[in-house]
Coordinates of C-alpha atoms in Angstrom, one line a residue:
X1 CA -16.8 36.0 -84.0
X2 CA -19.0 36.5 -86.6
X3 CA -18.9 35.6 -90.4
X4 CA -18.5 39.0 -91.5
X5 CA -15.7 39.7 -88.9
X6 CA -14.1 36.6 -90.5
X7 CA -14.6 37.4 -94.0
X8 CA -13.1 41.3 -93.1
X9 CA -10.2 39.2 -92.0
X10 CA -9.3 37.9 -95.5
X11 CA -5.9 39.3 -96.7
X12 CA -4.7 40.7 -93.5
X13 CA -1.6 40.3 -92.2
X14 CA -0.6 39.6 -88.6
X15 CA 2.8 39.9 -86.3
X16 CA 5.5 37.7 -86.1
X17 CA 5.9 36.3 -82.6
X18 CA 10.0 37.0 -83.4
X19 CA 13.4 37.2 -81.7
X20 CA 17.3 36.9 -82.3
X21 CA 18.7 33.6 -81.8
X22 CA 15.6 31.4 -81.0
X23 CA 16.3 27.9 -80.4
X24 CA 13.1 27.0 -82.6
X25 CA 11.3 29.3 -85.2
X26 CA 7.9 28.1 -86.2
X27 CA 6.3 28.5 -89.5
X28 CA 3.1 28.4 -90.4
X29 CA 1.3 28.2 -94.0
X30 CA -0.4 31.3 -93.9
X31 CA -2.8 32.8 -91.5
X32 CA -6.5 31.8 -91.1
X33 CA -9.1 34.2 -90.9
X34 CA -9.6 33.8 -87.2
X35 CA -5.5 34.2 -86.8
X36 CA -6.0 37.4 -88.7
X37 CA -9.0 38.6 -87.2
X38 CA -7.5 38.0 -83.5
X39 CA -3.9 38.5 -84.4
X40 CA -3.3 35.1 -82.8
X41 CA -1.3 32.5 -84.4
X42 CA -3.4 29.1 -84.8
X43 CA -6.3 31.0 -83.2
X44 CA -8.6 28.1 -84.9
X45 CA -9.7 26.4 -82.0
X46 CA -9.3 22.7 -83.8
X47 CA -5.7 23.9 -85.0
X48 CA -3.5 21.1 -83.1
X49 CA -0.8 23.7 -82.7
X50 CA -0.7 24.7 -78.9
X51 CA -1.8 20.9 -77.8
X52 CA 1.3 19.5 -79.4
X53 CA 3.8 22.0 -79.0
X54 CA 2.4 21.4 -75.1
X55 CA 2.3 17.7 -75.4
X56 CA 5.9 17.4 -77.1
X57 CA 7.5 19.5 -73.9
X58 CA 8.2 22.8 -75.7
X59 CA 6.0 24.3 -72.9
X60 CA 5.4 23.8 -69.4
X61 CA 1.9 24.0 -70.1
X62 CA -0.9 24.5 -72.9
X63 CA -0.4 28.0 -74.3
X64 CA -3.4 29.4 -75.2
X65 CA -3.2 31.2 -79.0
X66 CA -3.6 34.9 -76.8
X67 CA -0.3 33.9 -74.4
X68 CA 1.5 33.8 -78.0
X69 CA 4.2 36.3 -77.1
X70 CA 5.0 33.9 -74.3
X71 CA 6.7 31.3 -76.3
X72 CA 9.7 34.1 -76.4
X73 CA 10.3 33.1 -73.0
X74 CA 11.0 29.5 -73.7
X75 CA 13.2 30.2 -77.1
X76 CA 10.8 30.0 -79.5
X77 CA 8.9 31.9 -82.0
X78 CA 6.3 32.0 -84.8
X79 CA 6.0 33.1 -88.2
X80 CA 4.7 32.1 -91.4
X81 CA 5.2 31.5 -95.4
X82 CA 2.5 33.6 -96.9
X83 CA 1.8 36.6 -94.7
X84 CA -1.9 36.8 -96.2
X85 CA -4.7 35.4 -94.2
X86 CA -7.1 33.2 -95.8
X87 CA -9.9 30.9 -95.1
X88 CA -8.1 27.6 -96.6
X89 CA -4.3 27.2 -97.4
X90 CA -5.2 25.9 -100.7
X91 CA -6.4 29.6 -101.9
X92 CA -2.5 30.5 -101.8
X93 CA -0.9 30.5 -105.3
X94 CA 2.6 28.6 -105.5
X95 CA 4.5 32.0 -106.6
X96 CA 2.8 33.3 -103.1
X97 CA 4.3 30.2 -101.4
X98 CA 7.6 30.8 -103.9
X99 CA 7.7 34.3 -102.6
X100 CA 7.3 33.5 -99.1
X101 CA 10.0 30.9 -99.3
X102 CA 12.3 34.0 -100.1
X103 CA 11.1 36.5 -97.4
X104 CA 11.3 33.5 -94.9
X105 CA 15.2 33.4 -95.7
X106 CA 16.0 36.9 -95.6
X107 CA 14.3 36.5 -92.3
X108 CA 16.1 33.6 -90.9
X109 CA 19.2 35.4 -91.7
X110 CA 17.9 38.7 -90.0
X111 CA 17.0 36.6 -87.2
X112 CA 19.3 33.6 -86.6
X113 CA 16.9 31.0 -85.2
X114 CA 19.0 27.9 -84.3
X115 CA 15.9 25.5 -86.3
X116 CA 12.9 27.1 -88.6
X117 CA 10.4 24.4 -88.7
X118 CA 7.6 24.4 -91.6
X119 CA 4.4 23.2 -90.8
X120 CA 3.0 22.4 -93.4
X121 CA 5.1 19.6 -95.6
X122 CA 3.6 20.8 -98.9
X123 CA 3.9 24.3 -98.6
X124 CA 7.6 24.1 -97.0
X125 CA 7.9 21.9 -100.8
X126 CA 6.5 24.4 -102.6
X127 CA 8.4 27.2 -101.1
X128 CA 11.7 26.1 -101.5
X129 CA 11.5 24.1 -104.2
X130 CA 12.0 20.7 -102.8
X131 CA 9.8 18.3 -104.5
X132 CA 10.9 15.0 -102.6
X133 CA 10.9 16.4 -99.0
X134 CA 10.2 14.3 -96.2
X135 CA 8.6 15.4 -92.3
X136 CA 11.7 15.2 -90.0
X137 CA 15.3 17.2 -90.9
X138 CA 16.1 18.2 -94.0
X139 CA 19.6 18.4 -95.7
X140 CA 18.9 22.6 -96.8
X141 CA 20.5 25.0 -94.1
X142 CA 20.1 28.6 -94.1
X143 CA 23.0 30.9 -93.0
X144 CA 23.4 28.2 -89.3
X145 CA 19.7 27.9 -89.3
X146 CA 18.6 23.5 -89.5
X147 CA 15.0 23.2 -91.4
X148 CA 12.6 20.7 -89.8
X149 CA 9.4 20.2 -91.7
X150 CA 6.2 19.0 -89.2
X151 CA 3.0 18.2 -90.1
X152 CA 0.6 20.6 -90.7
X153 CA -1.4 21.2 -87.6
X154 CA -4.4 22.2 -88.9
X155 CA -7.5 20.2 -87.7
X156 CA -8.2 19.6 -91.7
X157 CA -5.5 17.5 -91.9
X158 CA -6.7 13.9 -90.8
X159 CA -3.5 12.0 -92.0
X160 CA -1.7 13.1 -89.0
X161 CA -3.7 12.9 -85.0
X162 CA -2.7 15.0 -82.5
X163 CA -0.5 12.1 -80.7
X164 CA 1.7 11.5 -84.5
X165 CA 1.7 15.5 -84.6
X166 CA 3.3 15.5 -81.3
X167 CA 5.6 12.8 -81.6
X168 CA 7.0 14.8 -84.8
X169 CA 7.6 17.9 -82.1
X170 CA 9.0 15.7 -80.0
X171 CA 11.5 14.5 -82.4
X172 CA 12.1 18.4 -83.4
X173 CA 12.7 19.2 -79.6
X174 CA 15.2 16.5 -79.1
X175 CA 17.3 17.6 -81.8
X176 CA 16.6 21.6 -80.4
X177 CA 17.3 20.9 -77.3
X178 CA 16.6 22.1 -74.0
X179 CA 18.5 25.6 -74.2

């Protein structure tokens, strides 16, 4: 891919890998330039994404970002906050992450996901408005729908490795549970 292909990828949108009644609803910040520019969900190939949703036991095996529509098959799906692809999350106002939060609930409810879980701690904060959230369950529901927040997966953030990153899955898919 090359840097103008990437940069011709700033403020697209891409599709939602969606279904009614997934056991698990991902959510990403926002797409990246090389999400936008594939159409792949955490296309970045240091996004920690795919290896922990592998190495938590969400999948059989390591999806990679192309076998995306896939994850239907094993109850789960992806979406994100902000629809609008950038290079950094950081370029994403709070009223984009405010107005996200919003479309994100009108989509749960369309939907019916049994868990929507944030990556991204800050932005699932900013979103809904919940200054003092913590990774793991949280106490807001919408409609049926449980919120987990995860770390963000992103290869920029070094607080969390790829083993802590899929222990927090692991935690999520214990509480999902197998069906």
């Amino acid at each position: 891919m090359t840097p103008e292909e990437l940069a011709a990828a700033r403020d697209r949108t891409i599709a939602d890998v969606i279904a009614g009644n997934l056991r698990v609803l991902f959510c990403g910040i926002n797409p990246g330039l090389l999400s936008a520019a594939t159409g792949h969900h955490f296309a970045r190939p240091g996004n920690r994404f795919w290896p922990a949703l592998h190495a938590s036991g969400f999948t059989p095996r390591q999806l990679a970002p192309a076998e995306q529509e896939e994850l239907l098959d094993y109850g789960l799906g992806i979406t994100n906050v902000a629809a609008r692809a950038t290079a950094r999350a950081d370029e994403l106002s709070d009223e984009e992450l405010r107005e996200g939060g919003r479309a994100l609930v009108a989509s749960v409810h369309r939907y019916r996901p049994r868990w929507l879980a944030v990556a991204g701690i800050t932005a699932y904060r900013t979103a809904f408005g919940e200054r003092a959230a913590k990774i793991g369950p949280q106490e807001r529901v919408i409609g049926t729908t449980r919120i987990w927040a995860l770390p963000n997966p992103s290869g920029l953030n070094a607080h969390w490795t790829p083993r802590t990153i899929a222990e927090e899955f692991a935690r999520l898919r214990a509480a999902a549970g197998d069906s």
